[in-house]
Structures are given as C-alpha cells and as structure tokens.
Amino acid sequence: MPEWLQAGGWGLLAGSALLLGAALGWFAPVPRRLSASIMAFGAGVLISAVSFELVADAHERGGLLPTALGTAGGALAYTGANVLLARRGARHRKRSGDQQPSEREQPGSGSAIAVGALLDGVPESVVIGASLLTGGTVSLVTVAAVFLSNVPEGLSSATGMRQAGRSRGYVFALWAGIALVSGLAALAGYALLGDAPPEVLAAITALAAGAILAMITDTMIPEAFEDAHLLVGLITVAGFLTAFALSHA
C-alpha cells in the first residue's frame, strides 16, 4: 500500500474515535464524573505524546531553536483562533454540561463549534502523517494517543450538543466530517512535508505540539476538572504513564 494512503488511513482511524465517543455520549447514559475522568485520562495521554513523541522528535530533527519557535507559534496560533471562535459561541465545545449555547441563544454557534472541532483535530492528524516520513512506519504511540484522547472529546462534546438542542444528524455529520478531514490532514502531512528540510519538519511538528498542548489546557482539562475534581490529577497521571509505557514498549 502506498505510504500516502497509509498516512490517510491512520489519520482516519484516529479521527474515527470521535464518532465512537459521540455515539457513547449520545446513546449511552454516561455519568458526568465518568465522562470527566475519561477526559482527564485522554489529556494525560496527549501530554505524554506531546512531550516524548512530538517535542522530543522535533528537537532531535532540528535542534532547540526551531522546536521552541514552532511550539510557541503553535500555541499562539491556536489561542488566537480559539479566542475568535469563543466569541462566536464555541468556547465550551468540549463540555458535557449545559455550557454550550443553542443556536437560538447564539446564532452561528453551531458553525463555530464545527470550525473549533477542526481546529482541535487537524494538528494531531498532520503529525500522524508526518511521522511516516521517518523510517516509513507511523508512530503508533501518536496514533494511540490521538485515538484515546478523541473518544472523551467526542463523548463530552456530543453530550453538550444534545443538551444544547442540536440534532442527532448535526452531531454525527459533524464528527464524521472531522474524522474524514483527519484522514485528509494526515495524508497532507505526509505528502506536503516529504521533501522538507529537517529544520522545517521539526518546526512543523513543534507547531502542532504547541497547538495540541494549548488545546489540552484550554478545552480538555477544564471539562475534566469540572466533575472529577480532586481525582483529576491522579487520572491524568495515569493517562500520561500509559502513553509513556507505550512509547517505550
């Protein structure tokens, strides 16, 4: 199978976890504390992947300066875009409670939430595709980390969308679309970065790492802390150690 097709397939696999999580959030009566605990675990998994897979790999490829500039740039870009989306109603797109506004309460918030979901998912998928550029094999730890973190993201967000009065068709069309875009983004990450110098590849990887880290602290950890409270630290560390063990297996 061509490597570009493999990249797209791995990205689609990781993105499909959003649909799985959305189905759980829509059809299964998942207690909010359990939802928050799963979100905390997913946050820990992603923090580990950012630390030991993305930033470490960027530093090895390009050195400290491209890594630092890329990470800071990714965080700034994500935060700036997120501020704009928050003003249009997407601030609580990953919350499982009643924080999400309905379309009646804030017109255009549904579109903002959709764009926000894209903003959250694309950096993860790009690095999945780019990971194939080293040795011709995908980083299974990165794929596993994104998959494990996408389940609680889809679960919490779908639960919040249902409480905000959005239709089942909207919710599942949204996450199916994001899963497809995840596959395309992974394919693009492989195809567009194949001839890039190591410093550029390092900066792009670090850019994605900075965006992911900003996303974790801005959207995932608040949802986790909302209901998990004092247990959120322990659960997050469990997720962190799980991904760390996978990276050294």
Coordinates of C-alpha atoms in Angstrom, one line a residue:
M1 CA 0.0 0.0 0.0
P2 CA 1.4 3.4 -0.9
E3 CA 2.7 5.3 2.1
W4 CA 0.5 8.4 1.4
L5 CA -2.6 6.1 1.6
Q6 CA -1.3 4.6 4.8
A7 CA -1.0 8.1 6.3
G8 CA -4.6 8.9 5.4
G9 CA -5.8 5.6 6.8
W10 CA -4.0 6.1 10.1
G11 CA -5.4 9.6 10.4
L12 CA -8.9 8.4 9.6
L13 CA -8.6 5.6 12.2
A14 CA -7.6 8.1 14.9
G15 CA -10.3 10.5 13.9
S16 CA -13.0 7.8 13.9
A17 CA -12.6 7.7 17.7
L18 CA -14.6 11.0 17.7
L19 CA -17.5 9.2 16.2
L20 CA -17.2 6.4 18.7
G21 CA -17.1 8.9 21.6
A22 CA -20.1 10.8 20.1
A23 CA -22.1 7.6 19.9
L24 CA -21.4 6.9 23.6
G25 CA -22.3 10.4 24.5
W26 CA -25.5 10.5 22.5
F27 CA -26.9 7.0 23.2
A28 CA -25.4 5.8 26.5
P29 CA -26.2 7.4 29.8
V30 CA -22.6 8.1 30.7
P31 CA -22.3 9.8 34.2
R32 CA -20.7 13.2 34.1
R33 CA -18.0 12.1 36.6
L34 CA -17.1 9.2 34.4
S35 CA -17.0 11.4 31.3
A36 CA -14.7 13.9 33.1
S37 CA -12.5 11.1 34.3
I38 CA -12.1 9.8 30.7
M39 CA -11.3 13.3 29.6
A40 CA -8.6 13.6 32.2
F41 CA -7.1 10.3 31.1
G42 CA -7.1 11.5 27.5
A43 CA -5.4 14.7 28.5
G44 CA -2.7 12.8 30.2
V45 CA -2.2 10.6 27.2
L46 CA -1.8 13.6 24.9
I47 CA 0.5 15.5 27.2
S48 CA 2.8 12.4 27.2
A49 CA 2.6 12.2 23.4
V50 CA 3.4 15.9 23.0
S51 CA 6.4 15.5 25.4
F52 CA 8.0 12.3 24.3
E53 CA 6.9 11.9 20.7
L54 CA 6.4 15.4 19.2
V55 CA 8.7 17.9 21.0
A56 CA 11.4 15.3 21.6
D57 CA 11.3 14.3 17.9
A58 CA 11.3 18.0 16.7
H59 CA 14.3 18.7 18.9
E60 CA 16.2 15.6 17.6
R61 CA 15.5 16.7 14.0
G62 CA 16.1 20.4 14.1
G63 CA 17.6 21.5 17.4
L64 CA 16.3 23.8 20.1
L65 CA 15.5 27.0 18.2
P66 CA 13.1 25.5 15.6
T67 CA 11.5 23.5 18.3
A68 CA 11.0 26.4 20.7
L69 CA 9.8 28.7 17.9
G70 CA 7.4 26.1 16.5
T71 CA 5.9 25.2 19.8
A72 CA 5.4 28.8 20.8
G73 CA 4.0 29.6 17.4
G74 CA 1.5 26.7 17.5
A75 CA 0.3 27.8 20.9
L76 CA -0.1 31.4 19.8
A77 CA -1.9 30.4 16.6
Y78 CA -4.3 28.1 18.4
T79 CA -5.0 30.6 21.1
G80 CA -5.7 33.4 18.7
A81 CA -8.1 31.3 16.6
N82 CA -9.7 29.9 19.7
V83 CA -10.4 33.5 21.1
L84 CA -12.2 34.4 17.8
L85 CA -14.3 31.2 17.9
A86 CA -15.1 31.6 21.6
R87 CA -16.7 35.0 20.8
R88 CA -19.0 33.2 18.3
G89 CA -20.2 30.5 20.8
A90 CA -17.5 27.7 20.6
R91 CA -15.9 28.4 23.9
H92 CA -17.4 25.3 25.6
R93 CA -17.5 22.9 22.6
K94 CA -16.0 20.0 24.6
R95 CA -18.1 20.5 27.7
S96 CA -20.7 17.8 28.5
G97 CA -22.9 20.1 30.7
D98 CA -25.2 22.9 29.7
Q99 CA -22.5 25.4 28.9
Q100 CA -22.8 25.2 25.1
P101 CA -25.2 27.8 23.7
S102 CA -28.1 26.7 21.5
E103 CA -28.5 28.2 18.0
R104 CA -31.4 30.2 19.3
E105 CA -29.3 31.6 22.2
Q106 CA -26.4 32.5 19.9
P107 CA -26.9 32.3 16.2
G108 CA -23.9 30.9 14.3
S109 CA -22.6 29.0 17.4
G110 CA -23.1 25.6 15.6
S111 CA -20.8 26.6 12.8
A112 CA -18.3 28.0 15.2
I113 CA -18.3 24.7 17.1
A114 CA -17.7 22.8 13.9
V115 CA -14.8 25.1 13.0
G116 CA -13.5 24.7 16.5
A117 CA -13.6 20.9 16.2
L118 CA -11.5 21.2 13.1
L119 CA -9.1 23.5 14.9
D120 CA -8.6 20.9 17.6
G121 CA -8.2 17.9 15.3
V122 CA -6.1 19.0 12.4
P123 CA -2.7 19.4 14.1
E124 CA -2.9 15.9 15.6
S125 CA -3.6 14.4 12.2
V126 CA -0.8 16.3 10.5
V127 CA 1.8 14.9 12.8
I128 CA 0.4 11.4 12.3
G129 CA 1.1 11.7 8.6
A130 CA 4.5 13.4 9.1
S131 CA 5.6 10.5 11.5
L132 CA 5.6 8.2 8.4
L133 CA 8.5 10.3 7.0
T134 CA 10.9 8.7 9.5
G135 CA 11.7 5.1 8.6
G136 CA 8.4 4.6 6.7
T137 CA 6.4 3.5 9.7
V138 CA 3.8 5.5 11.5
S139 CA 4.2 6.4 15.2
L140 CA 1.8 4.0 16.8
V141 CA 2.1 5.9 20.1
T142 CA 0.9 9.1 18.4
V143 CA -2.0 7.3 16.7
A144 CA -2.9 5.6 20.0
A145 CA -2.6 8.9 21.9
V146 CA -4.9 10.7 19.5
F147 CA -7.4 7.9 19.4
L148 CA -7.6 7.6 23.2
S149 CA -8.0 11.3 23.6
N150 CA -10.6 11.6 20.8
V151 CA -13.0 9.2 22.5
P152 CA -13.6 11.5 25.5
E153 CA -13.6 14.6 23.3
G154 CA -16.4 13.2 21.1
L155 CA -18.3 11.9 24.2
S156 CA -18.3 15.2 26.1
S157 CA -18.9 17.4 23.1
A158 CA -21.8 15.3 21.8
T159 CA -23.4 15.2 25.3
G160 CA -23.2 19.0 25.5
M161 CA -24.6 19.4 21.9
R162 CA -27.5 17.2 22.8
Q163 CA -28.3 19.3 25.9
A164 CA -28.0 22.5 23.7
G165 CA -30.7 21.1 21.5
R166 CA -28.7 20.2 18.4
S167 CA -30.0 17.4 16.3
R168 CA -28.5 13.9 16.1
G169 CA -27.9 14.5 12.3
Y170 CA -25.9 17.6 13.0
V171 CA -23.8 15.9 15.7
F172 CA -22.9 12.8 13.7
A173 CA -22.4 14.6 10.5
L174 CA -20.0 16.9 12.3
W175 CA -17.9 14.2 13.7
A176 CA -18.0 12.1 10.6
G177 CA -16.7 15.1 8.7
I178 CA -14.0 15.7 11.2
A179 CA -12.9 12.1 11.0
L180 CA -12.7 12.4 7.2
V181 CA -10.7 15.7 7.5
S182 CA -8.4 14.0 10.0
G183 CA -7.6 11.4 7.3
L184 CA -7.0 14.1 4.7
A185 CA -4.9 16.1 7.1
A186 CA -2.7 13.1 7.8
L187 CA -2.3 12.5 4.1
A188 CA -1.4 16.2 3.6
G189 CA 1.1 16.0 6.4
Y190 CA 2.9 13.2 4.6
A191 CA 2.6 14.5 1.1
L192 CA 3.5 18.1 1.7
L193 CA 6.4 17.6 4.1
G194 CA 8.1 14.8 2.3
D195 CA 10.8 17.0 0.8
A196 CA 11.1 19.4 3.7
P197 CA 14.5 20.0 5.4
P198 CA 14.8 18.6 8.9
E199 CA 14.6 22.1 10.5
V200 CA 11.3 22.8 8.7
L201 CA 9.9 19.4 9.6
A202 CA 11.0 20.0 13.2
A203 CA 9.2 23.4 13.3
I204 CA 6.0 21.9 11.8
T205 CA 6.0 19.1 14.3
A206 CA 6.6 21.5 17.2
L207 CA 3.9 23.8 15.8
A208 CA 1.4 21.0 16.1
A209 CA 2.7 20.1 19.5
G210 CA 2.2 23.7 20.8
A211 CA -1.3 23.8 19.4
I212 CA -2.2 20.5 20.9
L213 CA -0.8 21.5 24.3
A214 CA -2.8 24.7 24.2
M215 CA -5.9 22.8 23.3
I216 CA -5.4 20.4 26.2
T217 CA -5.2 23.1 28.8
D218 CA -8.0 25.2 27.3
T219 CA -10.6 22.7 26.5
M220 CA -9.9 19.3 27.9
I221 CA -8.6 19.9 31.4
P222 CA -11.5 22.4 32.4
E223 CA -14.0 19.7 31.4
A224 CA -12.1 17.1 33.4
F225 CA -11.8 19.3 36.5
E226 CA -15.4 20.3 36.4
D227 CA -16.6 16.9 37.7
A228 CA -13.5 14.8 38.6
H229 CA -12.2 17.5 41.0
L230 CA -9.5 16.1 43.3
L231 CA -9.1 12.9 41.3
V232 CA -8.3 14.7 38.1
G233 CA -4.6 14.8 38.9
L234 CA -4.3 11.1 39.5
I235 CA -6.3 10.1 36.4
T236 CA -4.3 12.5 34.2
V237 CA -1.0 11.0 35.5
A238 CA -2.4 7.5 34.8
G239 CA -3.0 8.6 31.2
F240 CA 0.5 10.1 31.0
L241 CA 2.1 6.9 32.2
T242 CA 0.1 4.7 29.9
A243 CA 1.3 6.7 26.8
F244 CA 4.9 6.8 28.3
A245 CA 4.8 3.0 28.6
L246 CA 3.6 2.6 25.1
S247 CA 6.4 4.8 23.7
H248 CA 9.0 2.6 25.4
A249 CA 7.3 -0.8 24.7

